Structures are given as structure tokens and as C-alpha cells.
Amino acid sequence: MGKKQRLQSPSGMHDILPEDQKYFDKLYNVAENLATFYGFEKIETPIMEFTELYEKGTGLGTDIVEKQMFSLRTKGGDHLTLRPEFTPGIIRSFIQHGMMSLPQPVKLFSIGSVFRYESPQAGRFRQFRQIDFEVFGERSPAIDAQVIQAFYNLLSELKFKNLVIEVNSIGANCCRPYFKKVLTSHLRSHLNSLCLDCKRRARENPLRFLDCKEEKCQPIKAQAPQIIDHLCEECHNHFKETLEFLDELGLPYRLNPYLVRGLDYYTKTVFEIFADVVVQDKVLPLALVGGGRFDNLGKIVGGKDIPACGAAAGVERIVSGMKENKLRIVSESKKEVFLAQVGDLAKKKSLKLFEEFRQAKVPVAESLSKDSLKVQLARADRLNVRYALILGQKEALDKTVILRDMKNGTQDTIKIEKAVNEIKKRLKRKR
Ligand code: AMP
């Protein structure tokens, strides 16, 4: 490995620098408040699971499992994989900890990194973060609508405009196998005109043909049978009711018969929420949220019948959008006061004064390592503080301090022991 490589983060994995943290904090904060409102409780599962969990859960035929997993073998011989998505780990935990015996539904949410070995490009990383909401133990389409609503609200609160919710139903074991046959026979009759991937999909995973983006496949797609015309009565009614709930909530959705979401475990409702986001100077319609119902996953993973529905939002993509939306974020750590000092005695006294402010929970900035008053006041200016406290040699001897109002430039000399209370009083008045 060359020197240059060692000084770079791995491909598709990024540092989140201090100046960006406020966007992540804000997003997590809005997500946690919404989670609390909708009754979701926080859960944290290990960042790795047994590889088999994803092979069974996410599914062997999926892109994630076939091409995108970061897997390793431990010294003890276990096959582990960095989570490429939250859902299998959370349902594993749900079963392992007997949450079926809790009053249902159980609503869980989680926030953290996921890992997929993708080709890195704009808006597509190998390590990215997701906000994940899951509801277990409830078959009602009201839950499908509520999950969509919660994520729609998350994006609206962060000032995303022109959001598009795309919805579809992909049926379940009762009707999907038949639809797959109908679709496969359509694909077979056009096999020579299909792209290379879809030729393979026609054999292995025909539903994935529906979201193929290749030019070649588009005319065949336009004539393809649509799954909503082949839903059984139960799946049809579930979809109809989900849409009625969305209508009732006034959510702007669009039916997309080609949305299949590429994972084996989805049943009935699938959805995505899109917005135009500027990523690396390009405006892209990006999926910010994706999810759906997965009534079979409990059976696949642990032999338990657990109706469920959930979704995940892509944190980095949302943060790109938040920056674009010019979201004003008031930093929690905004300092209102700056403590400047000149001379050895003043430096010693200001150390103590700084501690008194900490105990009084008043955020104060300082530059104790700097000696020049000019440099210190320039920093106070940059931080846009309202007040500066200036402690010089004379003040230190007199046990006083100069309090300067940075807005109007007025100055008062006050007793040092009164400084904390005086600042508190003035800050309160200002609010
Ligand atoms: P998925 O689990 O693939 O449905 O993804 C849910 C959301 O995560 C998507 O809507 C995106 O916002 C985000 N996402 C998925 N893959 C990536 C990636 N490779 N890089 C960044 N964000 C992603």
C-alpha cells in the first residue's frame, strides 16, 4: 500500500468533519422526536451479525447479498458481516428477546452506520448512515400509512419541498408466484431484446426486471403485465386501504407499478420517498427513504409469524439536502461570552473565572493560549459573541474585570466575583 493511500479514508467511506456535525445532530434530533411522538423505542443491535442472517433474511438472490456485503471470518471461525441494512438484525433481536410476548405492535427505531460494497458515486457510499423505523406485530394498513407519514414528516420538518412518495404493492406468497410466472413468460417471449442482466433475471429474479433502467428494456417494460392487476383479494384490499389512509392524511403519493425494491422479504406495500438533491454540483432525484411491509421475514429468519412494516432513511443524502435547503441550525454550542486576558496574573485569574462560568452552565469561549489582546478580540468577533470579559494586569490586581458589549461597544468595569451573575442577568434580559 502506497503512502498516499494510507492517508486517505477507504473508498466510499467518509469523515464527518466538525463543521458538518450540526446537520447530523439536527437530523437525529428531529428523527428522535418524531419516533417518540409515534411511539417508537430506540434499539441498538451489533454492527455485525452472522452472515447467514443476511443470506436468509435479505435474501441470497439480492444485490446486497450477492455483491455488496463486507464479510469476514473471525479467528474462532464465525462468518460475520457488517450490517448492510438494519431490518434483519432488528427482527433477530425481536425474536431473540421474546418481544412477541409484549403488547403488540412493538415499534422500534435505530440510527447508525450500514455498509455496502457499492461502486462509489454521487450520493452512493460504502459506509453511510440510516435512520430506521420498524413496526412489528400489526397487519393493519394503517401502520403502512403511519410509517410513510412519519418519514414524510421527517423530511418536511427539514424543509424538503416537492417530495414524491412512490408506492406499489408486490403482493405476497398468495399471488406473487403466479405473477412471477406471467411476467417470466412475457420476458421469455422478448428474451433476445433484453439487456444482459435481465436475461439472467428472467431466470432467477424476474421482478427485478421491473426496475431495470437499461434503455433496451424500456419498451418491453411498457408492455409488461402489472402486478397490481394480479393481486389476490387480500393483497388488493390491503393496498386499497393503504392508499385510502394516505388520501385521508393528504400525502402526495404516486403509484409506481415498477417499484419492487429488490429485496426478497417485502410483501404487499413497498414505497420510496424522493426529492431533488444537489450532490457534488449535480441535481439528482434521489431516493431519501425506502421501505415497506415484510410479513414473511419473521418466518424466514426465525420460523415465527410476525407481520411487520418499516423503512429506512439515508442520512448522508438527507444532510446534502438540508444544506441545499439552507436550513438555519442554531448550534447548541453557540457561545455568548468570550473571556480575554493579558498578562500572567490575569491568565491565572481567568482560568478560575472560566471554571466559575462552567459551574454556572454559561457557555464561554476563551483563548488562554494567546497573549495578544488583538488576536483574542478578533476571535471573539469571529465567534459572534455578545459580550467579552477582558482581564488585564490592572484589573487582576484590582479584582475587577472589564465587561464589553460587543454589539454597541460600551464597556463597564465590574467586580470579578460579580461577573458570572452580571452576565447571566444580561443574557436573560436579552432573551
Ligand atoms: P435501501 O435500504 O436501499 O432502501 O436504502 C434506504 C435509503 O438509504 C435510500 O433511500 C437512500 O437514501 C439511502 N441509501 C441507500 N444506499 C445508499 C448508499 N450506497 N449511499 C448512501 N445512501 C444510501
mmCIF file of C-alpha atoms and ligand atoms in Angstrom, residues 12 64 68 84-87 114-132 261 263 265-266 271-274 286-291 311-318, ligand 1:
data_model
loop_
_atom_site.group_PDB
_atom_site.id
_atom_site.type_symbol
_atom_site.label_atom_id
_atom_site.label_comp_id
_atom_site.label_asym_id
_atom_site.label_seq_id
_atom_site.Cartn_x
_atom_site.Cartn_y
_atom_site.Cartn_z
ATOM 1 C CA GLY A 12 -16.761 5.251 -0.381
ATOM 2 C CA ILE A 64 -26.892 -6.709 -1.362
ATOM 3 C CA GLN A 68 -22.350 -5.821 -1.534
ATOM 4 C CA PRO A 84 -25.851 -3.793 5.033
ATOM 5 C CA GLU A 85 -29.288 -2.859 6.414
ATOM 6 C CA PHE A 86 -30.995 -2.785 9.819
ATOM 7 C CA THR A 87 -34.095 -4.906 9.388
ATOM 8 C CA VAL A 114 -24.602 0.475 7.341
ATOM 9 C CA PHE A 115 -22.053 -0.908 4.885
ATOM 10 C CA ARG A 116 -22.468 -1.910 1.270
ATOM 11 C CA TYR A 117 -19.720 -2.682 -1.187
ATOM 12 C CA GLU A 118 -21.100 -0.402 -3.944
ATOM 13 C CA SER A 119 -19.331 1.447 -6.754
ATOM 14 C CA PRO A 120 -18.962 4.822 -5.066
ATOM 15 C CA GLN A 121 -20.621 7.692 -6.957
ATOM 16 C CA ALA A 122 -22.607 10.848 -6.189
ATOM 17 C CA GLY A 123 -24.946 10.036 -3.282
ATOM 18 C CA ARG A 124 -23.809 6.420 -3.096
ATOM 19 C CA PHE A 125 -21.302 5.387 -0.440
ATOM 20 C CA ARG A 126 -19.894 2.215 1.067
ATOM 21 C CA GLN A 127 -20.399 3.374 4.618
ATOM 22 C CA PHE A 128 -23.458 5.510 5.159
ATOM 23 C CA ARG A 129 -25.923 6.039 7.946
ATOM 24 C CA GLN A 130 -29.577 5.193 8.150
ATOM 25 C CA ILE A 131 -32.493 6.108 10.376
ATOM 26 C CA ASP A 132 -34.605 3.004 10.603
ATOM 27 C CA ARG A 261 -37.286 -2.625 -4.053
ATOM 28 C CA LEU A 263 -35.285 -7.448 -1.534
ATOM 29 C CA TYR A 265 -38.676 -10.261 2.075
ATOM 30 C CA TYR A 266 -41.094 -7.498 1.106
ATOM 31 C CA PHE A 271 -42.603 2.663 -1.079
ATOM 32 C CA GLU A 272 -39.864 5.225 -1.606
ATOM 33 C CA ILE A 273 -39.700 8.954 -0.978
ATOM 34 C CA PHE A 274 -37.772 11.060 -3.497
ATOM 35 C CA LEU A 286 -32.607 10.835 -5.101
ATOM 36 C CA ALA A 287 -34.418 8.257 -3.012
ATOM 37 C CA LEU A 288 -34.165 9.529 0.550
ATOM 38 C CA VAL A 289 -36.325 6.863 2.180
ATOM 39 C CA GLY A 290 -37.263 3.315 1.233
ATOM 40 C CA GLY A 291 -39.347 0.684 2.930
ATOM 41 C CA ALA A 311 -38.473 1.905 6.375
ATOM 42 C CA ALA A 312 -35.029 3.451 6.381
ATOM 43 C CA ALA A 313 -33.871 6.956 5.525
ATOM 44 C CA GLY A 314 -30.421 7.701 4.102
ATOM 45 C CA VAL A 315 -28.725 10.161 6.461
ATOM 46 C CA GLU A 316 -25.985 11.485 4.138
ATOM 47 C CA ARG A 317 -28.431 12.170 1.329
ATOM 48 C CA ILE A 318 -30.762 13.990 3.686
HETATM 49 P P1 AMP B 1 -32.409 0.906 0.998
HETATM 50 O O1 AMP B 1 -32.171 0.155 2.259
HETATM 51 O O2 AMP B 1 -31.510 0.517 -0.122
HETATM 52 O O3 AMP B 1 -33.819 1.023 0.624
HETATM 53 O O4 AMP B 1 -31.961 2.394 1.338
HETATM 54 C C1 AMP B 1 -32.717 3.256 2.129
HETATM 55 C C2 AMP B 1 -32.157 4.641 1.928
HETATM 56 O O5 AMP B 1 -30.766 4.639 2.263
HETATM 57 C C3 AMP B 1 -32.181 5.090 0.484
HETATM 58 O O6 AMP B 1 -33.409 5.671 0.156
HETATM 59 C C4 AMP B 1 -31.051 6.090 0.446
HETATM 60 O O7 AMP B 1 -31.467 7.334 0.942
HETATM 61 C C5 AMP B 1 -30.053 5.502 1.401
HETATM 62 N N1 AMP B 1 -29.002 4.752 0.696
HETATM 63 C C6 AMP B 1 -29.076 3.513 0.162
HETATM 64 N N2 AMP B 1 -27.903 3.122 -0.360
HETATM 65 C C7 AMP B 1 -27.043 4.155 -0.165
HETATM 66 C C8 AMP B 1 -25.667 4.369 -0.448
HETATM 67 N N3 AMP B 1 -24.927 3.428 -1.036
HETATM 68 N N4 AMP B 1 -25.104 5.544 -0.102
HETATM 69 C C9 AMP B 1 -25.827 6.496 0.521
HETATM 70 N N5 AMP B 1 -27.133 6.356 0.850
HETATM 71 C C10 AMP B 1 -27.739 5.197 0.505
#
